[in-house]
């Protein structure tokens, strides 16, 4: 197997989703729908459209709905068939055929780095992708495909980044970049959630990574950092010092759908683009906006 072929993607989905409580008390955050599709399906479709064949989902307690979603649903299929709803039937069947799915339980939410480490035995000695299920990137070229393109040319770890406002850097892993070409940087260092005054740049890591298998050895030795969690950013900092790491500015509209406001904005954007809802929804929004601005003027 060539070290340049990336066939597997890890989707960590074992987090507690505290920003979205109480909705996430007993239901996975990753199953929240943007219009009619759960968040995690957007991520899986992005991976598949980028050439990924095997999807490894890291799950935990209360996350069974994710497995059920990507499984066959024989009873539902029979029902749709009997009712002659063939278009819906095909759509439902297609979900379980998207990729080869595999699930690993993270027994405790010990951090994103720990979640990635849980996939080691299924990845082996290959480069792999990591996609965070609550970061939705709406892009003409799938976000992961953009990173894979860089990976094939540059042969090093590749992190997806985007510029964020300076006051928001403390919500992200921030890279210390050395510009190589338009949108492409060599990563010299990374800082997890820095204060704006300490941030080395405003380029934030946005939930898409291509990583070499060496990251597992580093993760095993990474001590718990912020919040007592094993941070992927800490392991990436060590990796950046040992081998080549790049940051690529992903082209596309990113939504942090794990956050209530980000989720609402993503819902509006996807509803407006939806072929069967968009026109009516946009009429509703316009009339609602008029009412809001009238209220403000009063
Ligand atoms: P987040 O911090 O965004 O998700 O982690 P969270 O912990 O679920 O949400 P909040 O912050 O409490 O609201 C980024 C990704 O890493 C996964 C999460 O599921 C999310 O997709 N994760 C995080 C794990 O799989 N395991 C962990 O121990 C921590």
XYZ file of C-alpha atoms and ligand atoms in Angstrom:
327
model
C 0.000 0.000 0.000
C 1.448 3.304 -1.082
C 1.938 5.767 1.756
C 0.272 8.321 -0.500
C -3.094 6.601 -0.678
C -5.588 7.715 1.944
C -8.466 5.241 2.102
C -9.691 5.586 5.655
C -11.337 8.398 7.589
C -11.937 8.632 11.312
C -15.001 10.557 12.466
C -14.784 11.217 16.211
C -18.358 11.385 17.500
C -18.026 10.445 21.155
C -18.026 13.952 22.633
C -20.622 15.008 25.186
C -22.010 17.899 23.156
C -22.388 20.141 26.201
C -22.820 23.262 24.069
C -26.075 21.797 22.780
C -27.665 20.593 26.008
C -30.362 19.586 26.753
C -30.876 18.308 23.159
C -27.758 16.149 23.462
C -28.580 14.595 26.827
C -29.777 11.318 25.302
C -29.377 11.938 21.546
C -26.111 12.292 19.648
C -25.232 15.817 18.551
C -24.081 14.272 15.258
C -27.672 13.214 14.517
C -29.089 16.748 14.679
C -30.546 17.422 11.206
C -29.692 20.246 8.857
C -33.086 20.370 7.136
C -33.565 16.611 6.601
C -30.104 15.047 6.883
C -28.161 14.438 10.098
C -24.889 16.333 10.478
C -22.803 13.164 10.352
C -24.246 12.182 6.970
C -22.952 15.413 5.437
C -19.496 14.530 6.773
C -19.635 10.948 5.508
C -20.774 12.159 2.079
C -17.873 14.623 1.998
C -15.427 11.804 2.790
C -16.888 9.493 0.145
C -16.897 12.281 -2.472
C -13.195 12.744 -1.644
C -12.394 9.087 -2.402
C -12.510 7.607 1.117
C -13.691 3.983 1.253
C -13.611 3.070 4.958
C -15.269 5.190 7.633
C -14.370 4.584 11.268
C -16.784 6.306 13.633
C -15.705 6.780 17.236
C -18.837 6.486 19.326
C -19.732 6.334 22.992
C -22.703 5.806 25.268
C -25.966 7.142 23.894
C -24.696 7.160 20.294
C -26.466 4.043 18.958
C -28.621 6.126 16.611
C -25.502 6.783 14.492
C -24.990 3.064 13.824
C -28.682 2.577 13.089
C -28.646 5.474 10.641
C -25.933 3.912 8.459
C -27.414 0.396 8.723
C -30.184 -1.102 6.561
C -33.687 -0.483 7.852
C -35.496 -3.476 6.421
C -38.915 -2.716 7.927
C -38.849 0.884 6.692
C -37.682 -0.251 3.242
C -40.554 -2.782 2.989
C -43.005 -0.098 4.020
C -41.755 2.431 1.437
C -41.722 -0.271 -1.246
C -45.331 -1.280 -0.439
C -46.395 2.376 -0.583
C -44.719 2.824 -3.998
C -42.401 5.536 -2.683
C -39.493 4.439 -4.830
C -37.528 7.692 -4.762
C -37.497 7.783 -0.967
C -36.701 4.055 -0.889
C -33.602 4.558 -3.065
C -32.497 7.480 -0.938
C -32.798 5.406 2.267
C -31.040 2.357 0.762
C -28.188 4.505 -0.521
C -27.265 5.611 3.014
C -26.150 2.138 4.087
C -24.191 1.702 0.834
C -22.209 4.926 1.152
C -19.024 3.314 2.534
C -17.655 0.483 4.688
C -18.579 1.502 8.228
C -16.831 0.460 11.380
C -17.525 1.620 14.943
C -15.212 1.875 17.938
C -16.434 2.830 21.396
C -14.506 5.434 23.348
C -15.449 4.337 26.843
C -14.900 7.788 28.340
C -14.804 11.208 26.660
C -11.090 11.758 27.337
C -10.569 14.198 24.502
C -10.279 14.385 20.718
C -6.708 13.038 20.781
C -7.839 10.028 22.779
C -10.775 9.493 20.408
C -8.408 9.385 17.400
C -6.131 6.960 19.260
C -9.092 4.584 19.639
C -8.902 3.966 15.850
C -5.239 2.917 15.784
C -5.841 -0.836 15.416
C -8.125 -0.211 12.422
C -5.802 2.245 10.676
C -2.528 0.341 11.007
C 0.446 1.791 9.155
C -1.367 4.060 6.695
C -2.006 7.779 6.399
C -5.620 8.601 7.264
C -8.110 11.435 7.418
C -9.897 12.851 10.457
C -13.167 14.730 10.003
C -15.064 16.381 12.821
C -18.746 15.658 12.431
C -19.992 18.981 13.753
C -17.949 21.145 11.362
C -19.941 21.318 8.143
C -18.086 22.728 5.142
C -20.186 23.627 2.138
C -17.722 23.689 -0.759
C -17.686 23.257 -4.530
C -14.709 20.881 -4.146
C -15.224 18.766 -1.000
C -13.057 20.111 1.835
C -11.313 16.789 2.390
C -10.568 16.432 -1.332
C -8.836 19.843 -1.188
C -6.539 18.545 1.580
C -5.891 15.250 -0.207
C -4.780 17.196 -3.256
C -2.147 18.971 -1.134
C -1.151 15.712 0.574
C -0.410 13.985 -2.748
C 1.920 16.805 -3.789
C 3.603 17.639 -0.486
C 3.837 14.301 1.356
C 3.270 15.509 4.906
C 0.470 15.975 7.402
C -2.093 18.494 6.151
C -4.439 20.521 8.368
C -7.481 22.332 7.030
C -7.517 25.942 8.225
C -9.498 29.135 7.728
C -9.035 32.725 8.873
C -11.121 33.598 11.942
C -11.687 37.001 13.596
C -8.938 37.784 16.125
C -11.395 37.858 19.029
C -12.433 34.243 18.235
C -8.983 32.598 18.264
C -9.501 31.314 21.808
C -12.106 28.851 20.476
C -9.683 27.083 18.115
C -6.320 25.424 17.585
C -4.248 28.164 15.908
C -1.245 27.505 13.644
C 2.026 29.356 13.483
C 2.419 29.494 9.672
C 5.199 30.090 7.202
C 3.652 30.999 3.858
C 4.673 28.725 0.945
C 2.138 29.613 -1.723
C -1.327 31.135 -1.990
C -3.424 29.462 0.726
C -0.661 27.012 1.646
C 1.596 27.263 4.689
C 4.208 25.205 6.438
C 3.156 24.674 10.076
C 5.956 25.437 12.505
C 3.912 25.289 15.696
C 0.336 25.132 16.982
C -1.395 26.540 20.037
C -4.672 25.245 21.451
C -7.228 27.974 22.230
C -4.780 30.873 22.770
C -5.732 34.274 24.165
C -5.932 36.789 21.260
C -2.737 38.487 22.454
C -0.792 35.187 22.389
C -2.092 33.823 19.066
C 0.636 33.294 16.451
C -1.882 33.983 13.636
C -5.607 33.981 12.952
C -5.486 30.722 10.975
C -7.683 28.243 12.840
C -7.745 24.461 12.422
C -11.293 23.648 11.316
C -11.855 19.946 11.758
C -10.231 18.391 8.676
C -6.859 16.624 8.904
C -4.676 14.228 6.891
C -2.346 12.502 9.315
C 0.473 9.974 9.131
C 0.288 6.866 11.370
C 3.207 8.274 13.435
C 0.617 10.441 15.199
C -0.487 7.374 17.218
C 2.940 6.916 18.863
C 2.875 10.597 19.781
C -0.709 10.459 21.082
C 0.218 7.543 23.357
C 2.844 9.738 25.006
C 0.718 12.912 25.114
C -0.255 13.897 28.643
C -3.734 15.287 29.308
C -3.785 19.043 28.632
C -6.612 21.604 28.831
C -9.687 20.227 30.714
C -7.765 17.044 31.550
C -8.342 15.811 27.976
C -5.791 14.340 25.584
C -5.656 17.097 22.987
C -5.040 16.321 19.331
C -3.464 19.791 19.013
C -0.760 18.882 21.574
C 0.158 15.766 19.572
C 0.145 17.800 16.335
C 2.561 20.290 17.924
C 5.003 17.438 18.587
C 4.482 16.041 15.068
C 5.133 19.469 13.507
C 8.553 19.533 15.173
C 9.476 16.050 13.893
C 8.142 16.038 10.348
C 6.618 18.119 7.588
C 3.206 19.588 8.338
C 1.167 21.872 6.120
C -1.885 24.054 6.603
C -4.194 24.597 3.662
C -6.818 27.332 3.628
C -9.946 25.399 2.718
C -12.213 27.109 0.203
C -15.831 26.877 1.295
C -18.409 28.053 3.768
C -17.778 26.548 7.200
C -20.469 26.117 9.824
C -19.760 25.193 13.435
C -22.947 23.198 13.776
C -22.007 21.969 17.262
C -22.758 25.459 18.528
C -26.370 26.693 18.777
C -25.916 29.889 16.737
C -23.710 28.140 14.158
C -26.314 25.408 13.835
C -29.145 27.892 13.289
C -27.169 29.737 10.600
C -26.311 26.444 8.878
C -29.984 25.434 8.963
C -31.030 28.696 7.289
C -28.303 28.395 4.624
C -29.123 24.775 3.773
C -32.875 25.438 3.809
C -32.423 28.339 1.361
C -30.445 26.052 -0.974
C -32.936 23.194 -0.730
C -34.670 22.754 -4.124
C -38.073 21.895 -2.680
C -38.092 24.366 0.242
C -35.797 27.222 -0.726
C -38.253 29.552 -2.501
C -40.989 29.341 0.141
C -38.511 29.584 2.990
C -36.899 32.638 1.462
C -40.364 34.316 1.165
C -40.934 33.570 4.840
C -37.531 34.962 5.845
C -38.078 38.157 3.857
C -41.456 38.822 5.472
C -40.028 37.999 8.899
C -37.066 40.339 8.318
C -39.457 43.142 7.331
C -41.411 42.630 10.566
C -38.183 42.672 12.571
C -36.964 45.882 11.014
C -40.420 47.513 11.527
C -40.246 46.486 15.212
C -36.780 47.999 15.515
C -37.899 51.301 14.030
C -40.749 51.649 16.553
P -16.029 19.209 20.596
O -15.441 19.748 21.814
O -16.444 20.124 19.497
O -17.328 18.348 20.885
O -15.085 18.070 20.050
P -18.025 17.957 22.189
O -17.060 17.684 23.284
O -18.981 16.866 21.835
O -18.920 19.257 22.376
P -18.973 20.366 23.502
O -17.747 21.227 23.294
O -19.037 19.652 24.809
O -20.255 21.069 23.159
C -14.761 17.943 18.673
C -15.141 16.571 18.147
O -14.430 15.560 18.863
C -15.320 14.574 19.333
C -16.691 15.248 19.409
O -17.717 14.293 19.233
C -16.632 16.268 18.282
O -17.051 15.709 17.059
N -14.840 14.098 20.642
C -14.482 14.991 21.599
C -14.746 12.744 20.888
O -15.071 11.911 20.021
N -14.302 12.321 22.092
C -13.940 13.178 23.078
O -13.523 12.716 24.161
C -14.030 14.555 22.817
